[in-house]
PDB file of C-alpha atoms and ligand atoms in Angstrom:
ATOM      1  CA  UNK A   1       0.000   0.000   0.000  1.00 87.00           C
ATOM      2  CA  UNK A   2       1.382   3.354  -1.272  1.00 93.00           C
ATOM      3  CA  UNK A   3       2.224   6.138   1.788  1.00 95.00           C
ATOM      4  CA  UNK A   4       0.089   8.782   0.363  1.00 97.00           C
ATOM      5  CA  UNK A   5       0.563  11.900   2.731  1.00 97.00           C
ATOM      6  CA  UNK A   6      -0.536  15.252   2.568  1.00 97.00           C
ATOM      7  CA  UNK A   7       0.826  18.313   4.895  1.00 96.00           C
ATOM      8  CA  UNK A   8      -1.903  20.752   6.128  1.00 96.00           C
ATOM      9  CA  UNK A   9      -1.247  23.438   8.184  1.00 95.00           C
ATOM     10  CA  UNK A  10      -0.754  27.135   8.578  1.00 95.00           C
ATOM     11  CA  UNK A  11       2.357  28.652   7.316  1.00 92.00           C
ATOM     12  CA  UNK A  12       5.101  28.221  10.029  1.00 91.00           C
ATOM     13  CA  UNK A  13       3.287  25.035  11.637  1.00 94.00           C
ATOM     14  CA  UNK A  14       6.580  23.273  11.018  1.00 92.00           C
ATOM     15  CA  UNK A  15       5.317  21.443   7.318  1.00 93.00           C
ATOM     16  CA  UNK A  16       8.543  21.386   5.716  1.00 91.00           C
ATOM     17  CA  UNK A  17      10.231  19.940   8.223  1.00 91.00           C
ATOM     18  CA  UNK A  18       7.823  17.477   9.354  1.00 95.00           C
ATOM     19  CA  UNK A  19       6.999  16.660   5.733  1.00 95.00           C
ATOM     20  CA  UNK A  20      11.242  16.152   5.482  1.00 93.00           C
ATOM     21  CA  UNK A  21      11.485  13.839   8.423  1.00 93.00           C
ATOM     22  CA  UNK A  22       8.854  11.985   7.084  1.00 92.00           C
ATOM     23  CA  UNK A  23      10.503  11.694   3.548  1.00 95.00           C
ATOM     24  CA  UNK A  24      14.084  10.935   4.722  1.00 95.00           C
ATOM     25  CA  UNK A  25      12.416   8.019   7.031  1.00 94.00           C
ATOM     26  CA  UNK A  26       9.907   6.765   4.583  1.00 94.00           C
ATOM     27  CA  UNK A  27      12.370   6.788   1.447  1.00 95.00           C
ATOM     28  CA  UNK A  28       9.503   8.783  -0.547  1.00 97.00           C
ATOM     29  CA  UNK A  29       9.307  12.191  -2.257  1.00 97.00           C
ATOM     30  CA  UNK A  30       8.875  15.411  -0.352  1.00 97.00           C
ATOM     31  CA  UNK A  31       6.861  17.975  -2.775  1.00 97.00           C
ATOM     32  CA  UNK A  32       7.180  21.069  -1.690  1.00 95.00           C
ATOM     33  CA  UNK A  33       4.894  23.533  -3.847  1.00 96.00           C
ATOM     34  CA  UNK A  34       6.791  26.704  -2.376  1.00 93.00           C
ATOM     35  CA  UNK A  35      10.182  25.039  -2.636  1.00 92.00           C
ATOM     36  CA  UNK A  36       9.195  24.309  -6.508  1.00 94.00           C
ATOM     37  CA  UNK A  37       7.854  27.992  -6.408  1.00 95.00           C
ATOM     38  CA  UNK A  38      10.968  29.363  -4.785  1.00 92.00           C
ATOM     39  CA  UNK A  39      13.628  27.337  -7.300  1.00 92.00           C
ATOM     40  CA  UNK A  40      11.692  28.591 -10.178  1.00 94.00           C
ATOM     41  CA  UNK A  41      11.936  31.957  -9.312  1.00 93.00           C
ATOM     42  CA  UNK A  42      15.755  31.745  -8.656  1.00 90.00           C
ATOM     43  CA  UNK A  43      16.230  29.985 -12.110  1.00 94.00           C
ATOM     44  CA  UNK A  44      13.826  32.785 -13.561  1.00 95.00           C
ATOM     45  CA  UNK A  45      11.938  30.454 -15.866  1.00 95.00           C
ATOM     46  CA  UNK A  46       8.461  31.840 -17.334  1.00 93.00           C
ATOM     47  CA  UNK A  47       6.503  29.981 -13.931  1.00 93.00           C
ATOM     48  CA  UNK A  48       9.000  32.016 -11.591  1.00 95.00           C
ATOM     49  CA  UNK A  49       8.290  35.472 -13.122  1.00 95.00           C
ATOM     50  CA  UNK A  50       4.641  34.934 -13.073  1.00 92.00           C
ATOM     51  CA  UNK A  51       4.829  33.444  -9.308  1.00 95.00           C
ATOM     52  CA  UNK A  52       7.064  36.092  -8.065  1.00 95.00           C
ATOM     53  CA  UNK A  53       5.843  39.408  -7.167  1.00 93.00           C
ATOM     54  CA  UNK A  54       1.930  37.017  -5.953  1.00 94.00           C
ATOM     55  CA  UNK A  55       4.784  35.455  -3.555  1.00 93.00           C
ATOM     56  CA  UNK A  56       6.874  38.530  -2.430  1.00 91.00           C
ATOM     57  CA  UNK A  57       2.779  39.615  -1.581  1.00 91.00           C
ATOM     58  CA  UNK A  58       1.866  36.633   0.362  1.00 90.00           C
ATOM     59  CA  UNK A  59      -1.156  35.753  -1.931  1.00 92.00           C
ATOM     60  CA  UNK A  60      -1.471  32.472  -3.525  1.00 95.00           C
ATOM     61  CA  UNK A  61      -0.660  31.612  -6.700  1.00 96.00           C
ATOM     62  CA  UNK A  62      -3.205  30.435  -9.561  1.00 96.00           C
ATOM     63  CA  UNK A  63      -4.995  27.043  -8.715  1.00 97.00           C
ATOM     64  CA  UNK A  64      -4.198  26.842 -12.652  1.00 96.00           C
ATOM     65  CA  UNK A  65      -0.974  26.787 -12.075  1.00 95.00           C
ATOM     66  CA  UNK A  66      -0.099  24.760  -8.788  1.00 97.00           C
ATOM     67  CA  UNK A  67      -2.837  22.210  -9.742  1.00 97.00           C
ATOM     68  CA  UNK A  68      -0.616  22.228 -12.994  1.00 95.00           C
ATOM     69  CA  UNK A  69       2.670  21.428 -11.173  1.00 95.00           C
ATOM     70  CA  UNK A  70       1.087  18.783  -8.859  1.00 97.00           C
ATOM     71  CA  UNK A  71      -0.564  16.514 -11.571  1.00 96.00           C
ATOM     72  CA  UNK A  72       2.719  16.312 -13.021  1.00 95.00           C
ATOM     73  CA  UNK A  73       4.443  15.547 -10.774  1.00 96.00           C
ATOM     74  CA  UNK A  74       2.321  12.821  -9.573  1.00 97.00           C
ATOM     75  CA  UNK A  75       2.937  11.299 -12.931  1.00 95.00           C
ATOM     76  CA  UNK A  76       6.503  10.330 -12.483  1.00 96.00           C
ATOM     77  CA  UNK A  77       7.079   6.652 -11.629  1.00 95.00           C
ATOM     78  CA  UNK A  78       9.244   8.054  -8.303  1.00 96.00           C
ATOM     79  CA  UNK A  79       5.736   8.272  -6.147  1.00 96.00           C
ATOM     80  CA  UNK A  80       4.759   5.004  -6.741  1.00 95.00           C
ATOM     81  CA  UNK A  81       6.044   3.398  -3.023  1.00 94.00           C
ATOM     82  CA  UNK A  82       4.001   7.074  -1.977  1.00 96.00           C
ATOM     83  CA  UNK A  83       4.769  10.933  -1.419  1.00 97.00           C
ATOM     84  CA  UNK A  84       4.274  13.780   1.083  1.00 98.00           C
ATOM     85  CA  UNK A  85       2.769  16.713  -0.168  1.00 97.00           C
ATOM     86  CA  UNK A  86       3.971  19.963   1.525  1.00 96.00           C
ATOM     87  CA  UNK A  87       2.406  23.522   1.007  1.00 95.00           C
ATOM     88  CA  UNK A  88      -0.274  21.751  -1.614  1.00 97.00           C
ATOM     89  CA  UNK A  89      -3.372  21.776  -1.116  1.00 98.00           C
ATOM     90  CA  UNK A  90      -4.373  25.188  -0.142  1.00 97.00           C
ATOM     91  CA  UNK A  91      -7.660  26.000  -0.962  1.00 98.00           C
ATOM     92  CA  UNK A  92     -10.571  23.797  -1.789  1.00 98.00           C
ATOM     93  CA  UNK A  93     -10.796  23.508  -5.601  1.00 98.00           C
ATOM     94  CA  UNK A  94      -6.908  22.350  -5.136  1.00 98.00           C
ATOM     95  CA  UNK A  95      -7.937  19.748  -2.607  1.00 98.00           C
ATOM     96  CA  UNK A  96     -10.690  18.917  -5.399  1.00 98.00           C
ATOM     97  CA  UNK A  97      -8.088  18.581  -7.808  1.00 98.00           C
ATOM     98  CA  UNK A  98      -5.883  16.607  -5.733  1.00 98.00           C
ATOM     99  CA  UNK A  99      -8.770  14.393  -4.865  1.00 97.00           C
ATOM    100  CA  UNK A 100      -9.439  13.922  -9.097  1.00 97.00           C
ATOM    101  CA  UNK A 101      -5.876  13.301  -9.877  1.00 97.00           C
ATOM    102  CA  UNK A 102      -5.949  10.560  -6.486  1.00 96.00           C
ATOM    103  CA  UNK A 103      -9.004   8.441  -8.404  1.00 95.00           C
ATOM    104  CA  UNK A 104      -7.952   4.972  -8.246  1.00 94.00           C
ATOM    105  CA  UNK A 105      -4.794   5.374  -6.328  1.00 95.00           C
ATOM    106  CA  UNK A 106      -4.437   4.551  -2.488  1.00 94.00           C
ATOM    107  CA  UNK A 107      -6.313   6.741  -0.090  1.00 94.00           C
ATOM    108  CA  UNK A 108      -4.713  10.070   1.500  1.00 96.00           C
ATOM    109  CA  UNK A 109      -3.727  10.463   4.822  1.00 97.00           C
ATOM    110  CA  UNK A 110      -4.146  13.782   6.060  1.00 97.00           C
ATOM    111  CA  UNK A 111      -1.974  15.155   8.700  1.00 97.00           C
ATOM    112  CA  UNK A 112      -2.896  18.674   9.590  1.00 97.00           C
ATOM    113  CA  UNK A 113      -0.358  20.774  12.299  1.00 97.00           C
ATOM    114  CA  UNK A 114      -2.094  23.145  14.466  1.00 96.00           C
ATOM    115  CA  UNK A 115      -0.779  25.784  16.013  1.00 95.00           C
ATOM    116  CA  UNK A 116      -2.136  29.551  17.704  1.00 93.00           C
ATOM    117  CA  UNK A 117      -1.966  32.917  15.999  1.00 91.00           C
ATOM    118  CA  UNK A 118       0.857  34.119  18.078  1.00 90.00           C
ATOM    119  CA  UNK A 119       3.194  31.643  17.947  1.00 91.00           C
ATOM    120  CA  UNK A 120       3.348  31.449  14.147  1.00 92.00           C
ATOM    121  CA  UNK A 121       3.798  35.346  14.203  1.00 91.00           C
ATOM    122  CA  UNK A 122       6.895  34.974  16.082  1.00 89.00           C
ATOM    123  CA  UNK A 123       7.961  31.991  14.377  1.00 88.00           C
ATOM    124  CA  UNK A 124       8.265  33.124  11.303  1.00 89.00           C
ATOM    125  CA  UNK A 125       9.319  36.616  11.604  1.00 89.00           C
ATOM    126  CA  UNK A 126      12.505  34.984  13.581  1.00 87.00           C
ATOM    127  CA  UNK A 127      13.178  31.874  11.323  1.00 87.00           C
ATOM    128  CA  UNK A 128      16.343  31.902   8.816  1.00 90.00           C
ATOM    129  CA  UNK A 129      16.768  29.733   6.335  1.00 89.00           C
ATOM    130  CA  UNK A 130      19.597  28.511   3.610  1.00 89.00           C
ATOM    131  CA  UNK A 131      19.330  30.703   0.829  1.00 88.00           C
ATOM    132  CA  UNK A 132      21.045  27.910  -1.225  1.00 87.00           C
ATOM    133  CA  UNK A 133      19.410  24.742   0.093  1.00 87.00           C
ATOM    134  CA  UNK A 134      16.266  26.019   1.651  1.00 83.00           C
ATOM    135  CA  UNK A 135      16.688  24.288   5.067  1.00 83.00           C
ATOM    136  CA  UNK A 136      15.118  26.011   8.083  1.00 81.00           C
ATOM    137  CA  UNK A 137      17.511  26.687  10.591  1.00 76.00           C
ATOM    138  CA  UNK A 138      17.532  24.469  13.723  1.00 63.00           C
ATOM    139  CA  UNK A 139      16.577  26.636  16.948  1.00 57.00           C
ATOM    140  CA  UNK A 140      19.914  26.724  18.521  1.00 58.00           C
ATOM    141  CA  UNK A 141      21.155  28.262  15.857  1.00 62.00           C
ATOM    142  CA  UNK A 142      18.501  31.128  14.398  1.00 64.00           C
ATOM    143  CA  UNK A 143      19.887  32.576  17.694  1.00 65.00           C
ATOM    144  CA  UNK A 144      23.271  32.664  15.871  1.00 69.00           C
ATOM    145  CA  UNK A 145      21.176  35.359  13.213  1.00 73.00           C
ATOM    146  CA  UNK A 146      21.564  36.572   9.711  1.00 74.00           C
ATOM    147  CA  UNK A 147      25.033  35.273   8.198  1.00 77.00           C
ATOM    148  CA  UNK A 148      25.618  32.223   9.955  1.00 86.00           C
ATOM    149  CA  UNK A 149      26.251  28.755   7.814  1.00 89.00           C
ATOM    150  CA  UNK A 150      23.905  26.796   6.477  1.00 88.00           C
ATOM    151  CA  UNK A 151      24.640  22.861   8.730  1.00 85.00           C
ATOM    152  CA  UNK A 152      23.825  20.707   5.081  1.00 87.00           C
ATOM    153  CA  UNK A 153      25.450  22.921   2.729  1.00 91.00           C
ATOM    154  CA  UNK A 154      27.718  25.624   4.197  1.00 91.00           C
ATOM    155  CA  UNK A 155      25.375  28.207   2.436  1.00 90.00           C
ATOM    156  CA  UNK A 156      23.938  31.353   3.985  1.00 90.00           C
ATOM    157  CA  UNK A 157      21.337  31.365   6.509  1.00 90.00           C
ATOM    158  CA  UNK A 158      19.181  34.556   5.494  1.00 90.00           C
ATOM    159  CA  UNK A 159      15.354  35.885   6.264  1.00 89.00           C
ATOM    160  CA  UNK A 160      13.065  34.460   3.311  1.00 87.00           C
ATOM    161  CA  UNK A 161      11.847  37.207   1.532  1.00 86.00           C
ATOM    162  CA  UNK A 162       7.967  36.671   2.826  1.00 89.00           C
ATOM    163  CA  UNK A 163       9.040  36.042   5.981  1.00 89.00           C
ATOM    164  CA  UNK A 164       9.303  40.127   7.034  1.00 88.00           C
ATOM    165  CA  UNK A 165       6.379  41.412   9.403  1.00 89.00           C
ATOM    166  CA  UNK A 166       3.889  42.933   7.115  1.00 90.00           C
ATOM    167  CA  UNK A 167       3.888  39.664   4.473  1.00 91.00           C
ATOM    168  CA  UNK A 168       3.620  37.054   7.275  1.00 92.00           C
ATOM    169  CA  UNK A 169       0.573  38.938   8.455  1.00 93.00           C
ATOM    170  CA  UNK A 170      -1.052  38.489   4.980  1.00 92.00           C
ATOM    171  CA  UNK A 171       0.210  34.993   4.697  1.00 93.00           C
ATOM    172  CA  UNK A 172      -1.720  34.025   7.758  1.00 95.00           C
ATOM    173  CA  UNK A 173      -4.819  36.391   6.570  1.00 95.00           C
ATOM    174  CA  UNK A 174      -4.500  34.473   3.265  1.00 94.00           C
ATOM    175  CA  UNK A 175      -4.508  30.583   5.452  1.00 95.00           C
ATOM    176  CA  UNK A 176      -7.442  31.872   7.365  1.00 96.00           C
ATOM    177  CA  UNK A 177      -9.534  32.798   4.609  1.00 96.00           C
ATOM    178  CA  UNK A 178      -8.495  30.247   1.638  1.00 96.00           C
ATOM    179  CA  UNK A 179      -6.947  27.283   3.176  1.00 96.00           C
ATOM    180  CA  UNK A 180      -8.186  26.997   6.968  1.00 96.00           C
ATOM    181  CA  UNK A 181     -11.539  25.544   5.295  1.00 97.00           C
ATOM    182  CA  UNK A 182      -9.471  22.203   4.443  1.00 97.00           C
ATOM    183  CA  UNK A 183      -9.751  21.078   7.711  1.00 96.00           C
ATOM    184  CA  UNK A 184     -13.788  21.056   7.013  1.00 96.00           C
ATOM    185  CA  UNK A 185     -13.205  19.242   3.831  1.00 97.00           C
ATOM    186  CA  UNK A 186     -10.936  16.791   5.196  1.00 97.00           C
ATOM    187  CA  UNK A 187     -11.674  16.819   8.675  1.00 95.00           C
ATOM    188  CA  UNK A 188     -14.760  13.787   8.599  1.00 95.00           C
ATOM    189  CA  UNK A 189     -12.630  11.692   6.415  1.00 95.00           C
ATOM    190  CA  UNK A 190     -11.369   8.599   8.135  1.00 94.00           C
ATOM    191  CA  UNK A 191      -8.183   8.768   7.612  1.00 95.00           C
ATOM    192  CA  UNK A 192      -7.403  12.728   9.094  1.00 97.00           C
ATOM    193  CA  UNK A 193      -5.503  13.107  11.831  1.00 96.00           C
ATOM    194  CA  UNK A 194      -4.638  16.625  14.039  1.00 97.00           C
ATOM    195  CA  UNK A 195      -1.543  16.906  16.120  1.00 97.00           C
ATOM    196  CA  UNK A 196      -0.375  20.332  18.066  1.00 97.00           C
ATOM    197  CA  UNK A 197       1.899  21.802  16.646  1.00 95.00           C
ATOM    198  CA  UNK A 198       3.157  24.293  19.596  1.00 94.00           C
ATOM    199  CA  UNK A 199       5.196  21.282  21.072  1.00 93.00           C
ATOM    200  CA  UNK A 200       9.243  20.702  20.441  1.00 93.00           C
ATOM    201  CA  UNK A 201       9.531  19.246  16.781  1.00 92.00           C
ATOM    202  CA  UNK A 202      10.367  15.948  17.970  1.00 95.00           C
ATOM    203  CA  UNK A 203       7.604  15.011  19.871  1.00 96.00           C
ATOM    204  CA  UNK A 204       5.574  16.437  16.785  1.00 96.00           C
ATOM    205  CA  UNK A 205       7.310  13.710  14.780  1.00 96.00           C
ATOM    206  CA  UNK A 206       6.289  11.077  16.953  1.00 97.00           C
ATOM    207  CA  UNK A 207       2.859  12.275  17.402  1.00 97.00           C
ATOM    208  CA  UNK A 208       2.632  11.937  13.471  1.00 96.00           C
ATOM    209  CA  UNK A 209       4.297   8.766  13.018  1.00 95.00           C
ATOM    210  CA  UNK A 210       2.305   7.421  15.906  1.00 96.00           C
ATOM    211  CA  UNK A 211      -0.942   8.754  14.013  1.00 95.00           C
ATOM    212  CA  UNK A 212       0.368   7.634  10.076  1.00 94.00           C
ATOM    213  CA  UNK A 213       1.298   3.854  11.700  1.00 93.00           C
ATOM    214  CA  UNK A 214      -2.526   3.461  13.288  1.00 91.00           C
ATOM    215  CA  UNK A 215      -3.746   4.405  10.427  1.00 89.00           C
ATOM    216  CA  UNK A 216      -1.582   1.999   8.147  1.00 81.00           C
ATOM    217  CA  UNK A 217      -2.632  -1.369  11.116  1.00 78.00           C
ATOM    218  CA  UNK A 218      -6.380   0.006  10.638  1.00 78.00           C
ATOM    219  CA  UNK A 219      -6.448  -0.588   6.766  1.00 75.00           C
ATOM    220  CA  UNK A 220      -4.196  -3.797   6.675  1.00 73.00           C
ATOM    221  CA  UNK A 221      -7.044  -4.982   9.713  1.00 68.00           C
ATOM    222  CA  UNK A 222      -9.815  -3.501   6.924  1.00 65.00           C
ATOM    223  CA  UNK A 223      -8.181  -5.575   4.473  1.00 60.00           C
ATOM    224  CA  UNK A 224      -7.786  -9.219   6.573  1.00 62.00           C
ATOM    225  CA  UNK A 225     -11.108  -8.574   7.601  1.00 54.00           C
ATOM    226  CA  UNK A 226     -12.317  -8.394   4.000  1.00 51.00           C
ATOM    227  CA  UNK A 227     -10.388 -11.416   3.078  1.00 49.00           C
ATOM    228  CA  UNK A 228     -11.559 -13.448   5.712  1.00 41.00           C
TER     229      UNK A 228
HETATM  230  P1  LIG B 301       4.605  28.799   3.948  1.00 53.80           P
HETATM  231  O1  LIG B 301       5.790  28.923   4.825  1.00 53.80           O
HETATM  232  O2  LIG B 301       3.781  30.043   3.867  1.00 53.80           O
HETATM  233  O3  LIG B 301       3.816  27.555   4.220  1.00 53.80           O
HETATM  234  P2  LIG B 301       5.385  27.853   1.272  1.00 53.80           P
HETATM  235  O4  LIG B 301       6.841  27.681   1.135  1.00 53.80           O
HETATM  236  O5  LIG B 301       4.551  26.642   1.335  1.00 53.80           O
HETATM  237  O6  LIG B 301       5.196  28.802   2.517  1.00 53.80           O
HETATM  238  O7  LIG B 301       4.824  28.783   0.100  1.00 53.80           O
HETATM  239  C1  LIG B 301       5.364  30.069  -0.167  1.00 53.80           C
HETATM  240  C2  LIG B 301       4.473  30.832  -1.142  1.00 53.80           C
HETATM  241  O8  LIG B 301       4.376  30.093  -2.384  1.00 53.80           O
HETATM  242  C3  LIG B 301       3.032  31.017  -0.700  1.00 53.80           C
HETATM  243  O9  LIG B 301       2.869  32.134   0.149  1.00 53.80           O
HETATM  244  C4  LIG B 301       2.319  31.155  -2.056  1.00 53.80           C
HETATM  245  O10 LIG B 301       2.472  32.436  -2.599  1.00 53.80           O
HETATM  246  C5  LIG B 301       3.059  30.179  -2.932  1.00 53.80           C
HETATM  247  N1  LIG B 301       2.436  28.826  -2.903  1.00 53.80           N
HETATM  248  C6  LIG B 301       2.993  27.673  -2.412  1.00 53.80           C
HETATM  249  N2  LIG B 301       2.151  26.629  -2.521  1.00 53.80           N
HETATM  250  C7  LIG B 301       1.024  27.123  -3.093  1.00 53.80           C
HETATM  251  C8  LIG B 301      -0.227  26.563  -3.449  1.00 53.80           C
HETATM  252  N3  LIG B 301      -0.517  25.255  -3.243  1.00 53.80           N
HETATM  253  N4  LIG B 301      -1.168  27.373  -4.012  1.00 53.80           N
HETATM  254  C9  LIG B 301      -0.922  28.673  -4.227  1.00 53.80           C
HETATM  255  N5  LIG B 301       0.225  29.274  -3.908  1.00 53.80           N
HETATM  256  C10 LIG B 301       1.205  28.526  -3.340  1.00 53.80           C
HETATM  257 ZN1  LIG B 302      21.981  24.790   2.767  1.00 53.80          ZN
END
């Protein structure tokens, strides 16, 4: 049975990272539609000039174009053994998209991160990350600040662009209002799971794998049931 995840949260819930962790131990693909976003911009192909000045905004870029990204993606033969979808869906006719380009594939598993107003505001208005890799800097060493070295690649640890005051503000208006109704659509599925986000990123991890390997011993008992 394929690992079919998907990410939801607010922006600085802690999705990339989570989604990494999960990735790395899983031996799947991590899709990352702001990383993808983010590269094209820096390569300057036709996507990343359209996508950049929405981004440097904090509004969301065309369903058109995301959905776009995501279906092909999901064609390559690499998500086959599964996947973990970070940053995609974020509004409903994406999640209907998603749910379109799903038919006939293993279910998804829905991990949403939750986490307050407040603590998002100062998460991301503090976080650095590696302008050449895109890795979020571990806490211990944000405190080192602007210029310190990236621990995977040596590159610089700088403030993302939309991570200054005024655009996180409109990131999280933009969550509220466009992607905050997910957890409605998903949230009487059987296979969605909350976990609280506002803890240390470890015990997030386990809370998730805890919640993804319940899951996975609830459909293989579905399964024996239906064979027996
Ligand atoms: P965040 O830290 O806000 O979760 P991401 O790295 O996921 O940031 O995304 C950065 C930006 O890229 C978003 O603010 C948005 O402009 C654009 N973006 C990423 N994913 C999507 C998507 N699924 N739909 C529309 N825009 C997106
Ligand atoms: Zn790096």
């Amino acid at each position: 049975m394929a690992l079919n995840l998907i990410m939801l949260g607010p922006p600085g819930a802690g999705k990339g990272t989570q989604a990494e962790r999960f990735a790395a131990a899983k031996g799947i693909p991590k899709i990352s539609t702001g990383d993808i976003l983010r590269e094209a911009v820096h390569t300057g192909t036709e996507l990343g000039r359209r996508a950049k000045a929405i981004m440097e905004r904090g509004e969301l870029v065309s369903d058109e174009i995301v959905i776009g990204i995501v279906r092909e993606r999901l064609d390559r033969d690499d998500v086959k053994a599964g996947f973990i979808l970070d940053g995609f869906p974020r509004t409903v006719p994406q999640a209907k998209a998603l749910d379109a380009i799903m038919a006939g594939r293993d279910p998804l598993i829905v991990l949403n991160i939750d986490v307050a107003h407040d603590v998002l505001v100062r998460r991301l208005t503090t976080r650095l990350i590696c302008q050449d890799c895109g890795t979020n800097a571990l806490v211990e060493d944000a405190a080192a600040g602007a210029g310190s070295r990236c621990r995977k690649c040596g590159g610089p640890m700088v403030q993302r662009a939309d991570d200054n005051a005024a655009v996180v503000l409109e990131r999280l208006k933009t969550y509220q209002r466009d992607t905050k109704p997910l957890v409605e659509f998903y949230g009487a599925r059987p296979t969605y799971r909350s976990v609280n986000g506002a803890q240390a990123p470890d015990t997030v991890t386990a809370e998730l794998e805890a919640a993804v390997a319940a899951l996975g011993a609830m459909s293989k008992g579905a399964a024996s049931g239906a064979r027996a």
